[in-house]
Short mmCIF file of C-alpha atoms in Angstrom, two decimals:
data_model
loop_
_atom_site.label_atom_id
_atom_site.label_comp_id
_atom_site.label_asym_id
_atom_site.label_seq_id
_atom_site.Cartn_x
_atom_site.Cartn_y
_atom_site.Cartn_z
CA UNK T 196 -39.45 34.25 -14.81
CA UNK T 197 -38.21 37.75 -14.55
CA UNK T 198 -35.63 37.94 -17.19
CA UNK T 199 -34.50 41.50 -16.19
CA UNK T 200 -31.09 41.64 -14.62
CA UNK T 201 -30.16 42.44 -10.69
CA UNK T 202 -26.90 43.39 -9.34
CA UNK T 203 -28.14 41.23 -6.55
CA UNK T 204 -28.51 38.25 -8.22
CA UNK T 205 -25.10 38.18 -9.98
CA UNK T 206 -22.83 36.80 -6.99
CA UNK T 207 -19.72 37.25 -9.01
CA UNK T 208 -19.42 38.99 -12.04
CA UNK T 209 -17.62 41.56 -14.20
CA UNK T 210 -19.61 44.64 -15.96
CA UNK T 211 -17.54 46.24 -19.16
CA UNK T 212 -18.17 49.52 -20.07
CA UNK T 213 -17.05 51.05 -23.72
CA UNK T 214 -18.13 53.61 -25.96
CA UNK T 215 -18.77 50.89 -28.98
CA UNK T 216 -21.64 48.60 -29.66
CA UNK T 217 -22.49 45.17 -28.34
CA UNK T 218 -21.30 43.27 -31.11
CA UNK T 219 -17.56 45.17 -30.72
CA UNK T 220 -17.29 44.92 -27.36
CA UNK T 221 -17.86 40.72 -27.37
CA UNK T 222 -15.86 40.63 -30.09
CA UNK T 223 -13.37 42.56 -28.38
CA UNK T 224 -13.78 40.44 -25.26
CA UNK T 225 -13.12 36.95 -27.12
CA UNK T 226 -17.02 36.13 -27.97
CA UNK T 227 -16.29 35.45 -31.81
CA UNK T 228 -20.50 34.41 -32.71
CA UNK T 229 -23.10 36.03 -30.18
CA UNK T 230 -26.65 34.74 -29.90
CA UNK T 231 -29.61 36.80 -28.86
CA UNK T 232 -30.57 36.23 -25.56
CA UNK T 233 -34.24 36.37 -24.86
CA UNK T 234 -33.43 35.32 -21.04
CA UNK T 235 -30.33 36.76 -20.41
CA UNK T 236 -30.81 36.37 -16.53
CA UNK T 237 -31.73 32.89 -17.09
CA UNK T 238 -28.52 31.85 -19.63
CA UNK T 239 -26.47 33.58 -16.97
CA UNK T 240 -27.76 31.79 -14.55
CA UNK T 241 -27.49 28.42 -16.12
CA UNK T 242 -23.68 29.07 -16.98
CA UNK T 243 -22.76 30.18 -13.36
CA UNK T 244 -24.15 26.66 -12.21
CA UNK T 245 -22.43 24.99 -15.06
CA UNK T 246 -18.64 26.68 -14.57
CA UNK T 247 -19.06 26.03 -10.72
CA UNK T 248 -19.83 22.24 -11.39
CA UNK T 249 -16.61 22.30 -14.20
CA UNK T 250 -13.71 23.23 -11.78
CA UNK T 251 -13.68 20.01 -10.73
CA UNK T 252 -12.53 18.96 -14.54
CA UNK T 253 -9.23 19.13 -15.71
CA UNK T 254 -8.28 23.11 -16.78
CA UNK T 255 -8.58 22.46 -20.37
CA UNK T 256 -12.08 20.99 -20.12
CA UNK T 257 -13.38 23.94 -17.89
CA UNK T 258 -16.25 26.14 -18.38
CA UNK T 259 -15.08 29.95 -20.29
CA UNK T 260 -16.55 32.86 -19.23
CA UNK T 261 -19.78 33.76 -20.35
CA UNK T 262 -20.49 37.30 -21.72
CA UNK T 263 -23.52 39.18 -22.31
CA UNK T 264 -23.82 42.71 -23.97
CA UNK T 265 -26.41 45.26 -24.44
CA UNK T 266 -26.37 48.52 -25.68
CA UNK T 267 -27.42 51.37 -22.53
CA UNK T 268 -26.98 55.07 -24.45
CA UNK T 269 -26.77 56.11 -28.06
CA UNK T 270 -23.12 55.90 -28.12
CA UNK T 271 -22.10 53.26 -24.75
CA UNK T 272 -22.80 49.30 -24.38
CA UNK T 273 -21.89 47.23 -21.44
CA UNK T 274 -21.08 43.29 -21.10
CA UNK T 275 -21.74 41.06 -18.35
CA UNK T 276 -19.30 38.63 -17.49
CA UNK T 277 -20.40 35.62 -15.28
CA UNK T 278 -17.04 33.71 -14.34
CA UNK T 279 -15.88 30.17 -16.03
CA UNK T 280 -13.18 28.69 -14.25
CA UNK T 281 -10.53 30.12 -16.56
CA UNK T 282 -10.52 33.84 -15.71
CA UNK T 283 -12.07 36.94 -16.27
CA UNK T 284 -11.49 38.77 -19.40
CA UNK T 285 -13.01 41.84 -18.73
CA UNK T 286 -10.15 42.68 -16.02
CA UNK T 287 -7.34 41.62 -18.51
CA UNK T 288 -4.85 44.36 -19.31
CA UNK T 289 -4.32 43.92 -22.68
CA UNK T 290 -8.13 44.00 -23.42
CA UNK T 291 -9.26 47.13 -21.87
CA UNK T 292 -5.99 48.83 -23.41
CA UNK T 293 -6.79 47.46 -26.71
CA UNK T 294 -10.75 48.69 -26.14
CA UNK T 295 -9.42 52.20 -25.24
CA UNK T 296 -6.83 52.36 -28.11
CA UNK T 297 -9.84 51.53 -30.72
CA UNK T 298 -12.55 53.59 -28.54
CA UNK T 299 -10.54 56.05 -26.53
CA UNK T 300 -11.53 54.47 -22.97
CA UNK T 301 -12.67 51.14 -21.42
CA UNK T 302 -13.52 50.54 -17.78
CA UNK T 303 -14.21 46.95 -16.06
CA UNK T 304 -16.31 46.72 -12.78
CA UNK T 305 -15.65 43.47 -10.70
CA UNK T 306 -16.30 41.73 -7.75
CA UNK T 307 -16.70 38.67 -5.77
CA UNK T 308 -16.91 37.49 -2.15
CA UNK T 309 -15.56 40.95 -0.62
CA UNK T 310 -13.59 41.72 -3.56
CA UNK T 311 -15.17 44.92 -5.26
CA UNK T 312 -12.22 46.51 -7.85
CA UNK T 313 -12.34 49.05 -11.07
CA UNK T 314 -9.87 48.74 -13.87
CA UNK T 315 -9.76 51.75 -16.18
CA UNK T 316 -7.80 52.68 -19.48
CA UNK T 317 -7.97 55.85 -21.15
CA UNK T 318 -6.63 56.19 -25.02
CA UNK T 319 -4.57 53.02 -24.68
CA UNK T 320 -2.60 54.45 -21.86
CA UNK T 321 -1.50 51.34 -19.18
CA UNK T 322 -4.12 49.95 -16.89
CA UNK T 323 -5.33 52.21 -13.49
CA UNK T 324 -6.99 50.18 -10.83
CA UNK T 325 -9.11 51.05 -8.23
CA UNK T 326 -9.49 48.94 -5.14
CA UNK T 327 -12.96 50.26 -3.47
CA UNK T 328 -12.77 48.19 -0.31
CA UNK T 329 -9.91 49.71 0.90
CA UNK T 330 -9.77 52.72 -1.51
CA UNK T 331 -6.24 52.58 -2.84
CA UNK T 332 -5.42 53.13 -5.90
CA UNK T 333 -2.80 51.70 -8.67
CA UNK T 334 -1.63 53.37 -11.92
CA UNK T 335 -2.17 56.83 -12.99
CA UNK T 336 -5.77 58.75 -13.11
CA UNK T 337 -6.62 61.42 -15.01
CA UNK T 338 -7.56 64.71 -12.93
CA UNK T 339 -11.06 64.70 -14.02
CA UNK T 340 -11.91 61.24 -12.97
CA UNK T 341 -9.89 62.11 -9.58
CA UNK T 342 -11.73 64.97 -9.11
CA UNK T 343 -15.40 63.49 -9.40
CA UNK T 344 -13.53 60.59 -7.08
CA UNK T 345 -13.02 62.93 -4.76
CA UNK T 346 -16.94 64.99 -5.08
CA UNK T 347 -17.93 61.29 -4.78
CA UNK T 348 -16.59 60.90 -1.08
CA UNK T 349 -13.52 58.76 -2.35
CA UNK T 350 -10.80 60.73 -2.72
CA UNK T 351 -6.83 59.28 -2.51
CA UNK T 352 -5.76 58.15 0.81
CA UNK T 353 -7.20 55.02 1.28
CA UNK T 354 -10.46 54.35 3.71
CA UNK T 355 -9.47 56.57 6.15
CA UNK T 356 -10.29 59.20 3.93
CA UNK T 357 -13.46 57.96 2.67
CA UNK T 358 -16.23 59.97 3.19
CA UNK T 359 -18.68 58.27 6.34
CA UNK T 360 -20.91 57.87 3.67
CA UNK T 361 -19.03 55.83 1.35
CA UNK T 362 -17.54 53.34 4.40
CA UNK T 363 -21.05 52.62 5.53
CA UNK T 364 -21.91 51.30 2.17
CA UNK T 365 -21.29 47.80 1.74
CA UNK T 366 -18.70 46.64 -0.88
CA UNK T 367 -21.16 46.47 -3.51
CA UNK T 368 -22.60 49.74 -2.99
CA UNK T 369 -19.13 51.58 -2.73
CA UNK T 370 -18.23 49.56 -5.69
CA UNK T 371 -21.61 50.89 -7.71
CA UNK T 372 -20.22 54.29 -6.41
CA UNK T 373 -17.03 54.62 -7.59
CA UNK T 374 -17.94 53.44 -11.03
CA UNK T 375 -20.33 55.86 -11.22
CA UNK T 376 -17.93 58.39 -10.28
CA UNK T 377 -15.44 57.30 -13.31
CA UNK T 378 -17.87 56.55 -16.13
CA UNK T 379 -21.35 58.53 -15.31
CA UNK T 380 -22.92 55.35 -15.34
CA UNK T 381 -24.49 53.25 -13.24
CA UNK T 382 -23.87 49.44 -12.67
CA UNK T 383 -27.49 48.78 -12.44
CA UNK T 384 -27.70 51.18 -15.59
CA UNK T 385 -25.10 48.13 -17.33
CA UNK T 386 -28.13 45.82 -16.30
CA UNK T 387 -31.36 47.76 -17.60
CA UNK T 388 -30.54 47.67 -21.84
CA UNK T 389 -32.70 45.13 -23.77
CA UNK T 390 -31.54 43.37 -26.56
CA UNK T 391 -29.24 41.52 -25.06
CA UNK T 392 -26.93 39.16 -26.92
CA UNK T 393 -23.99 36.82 -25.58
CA UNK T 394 -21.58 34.04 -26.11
CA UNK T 395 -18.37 31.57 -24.38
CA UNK T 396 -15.57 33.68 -24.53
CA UNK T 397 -12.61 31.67 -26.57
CA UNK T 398 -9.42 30.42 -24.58
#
């Protein structure tokens, strides 16, 4: 088994991005005793099935999110979030703000079916979020990131002013984009660290 991670393979997930290291940011995310992972495609894998199976169970007795983290630069890690049936944590305010108050910025990549959104803080400031299916935005950005938004083909005004580059790509790929755009990174460059460790998050 391959145990490298594809975007492709996810379905539905959430990728965290912070300038911290693995450890911090699942302790930051509610994952109080990580585990190395030596198949981190394969654990993920095994929880999605398992949180799908739980809904069925009263909400107390459902699955938590899963979380893995790895570091990807000197100074950045990222954690992958595949969904319990209680949430994600990666996309809660008070989270990313508390991230970005300890690291000075925190940014949360997410989607599912044909939902593809980025959720942003900057030095504890409140949450921004950026819908990349239909481009709109909510909550202040910084010029900078609006700028390379905007060099990016995705600049305010909603699809119609999209570049006809960015609407071809499918919500995915215009989701990849627009992170790429805020935080330099990739989401397949969240995928490609080794050393991967992970944990439930707590309730």
């Amino acid at each position: 088994m391959d145990p490298r991670l594809r975007l492709q393979d996810l379905g539905a997930a959430a990728i965290t991005l912070a300038p911290t290291t693995p450890p911090d940011l699942l302790a930051a995310l509610g994952v109080s005793n990580p585990q190395p992972l030596e198949d981190v495609a394969a654990a993920l894998r095994e929880h999605y099935d398992d949180a799908w199976f739980s809904e069925q169970y009263p909400a107390s007795e459902r699955q938590p999110p899963m979380l893995a983290a790895c570091q990807i630069s000197r100074q950045w890690s990222a954690a992958v979030e595949i969904f319990g049936a209680t949430g994600w944590v990666g996309c809660t305010p008070r989270l990313l703000r508390a991230l970005s108050e300890r690291h000075g910025f925190a940014c949360t990549a997410y989607f599912d079916q044909e939902d593809a959104k980025i959720f942003l803080c900057d030095q504890g400031a409140d949450i921004a979020q950026i819908d990349a299916t239909t481009g709109n935005r909510i909550g202040t950005i910084n010029a900078s990131t609006e700028a390379r938004l905007t060099q990016a083909g995705f600049p305010p005004g909603g699809f119609p002013a999209m570049s006809p580059e960015m609407k071809e790509l499918a919500y995915v790929g215009r989701l990849g984009a627009v992170f790429a755009a805020v935080t330099q990174y990739t989401l397949e460059d969240c995928l490609a660290g080794s050393s991967w460790i992970g944990g439930l998050a707590q309730r």
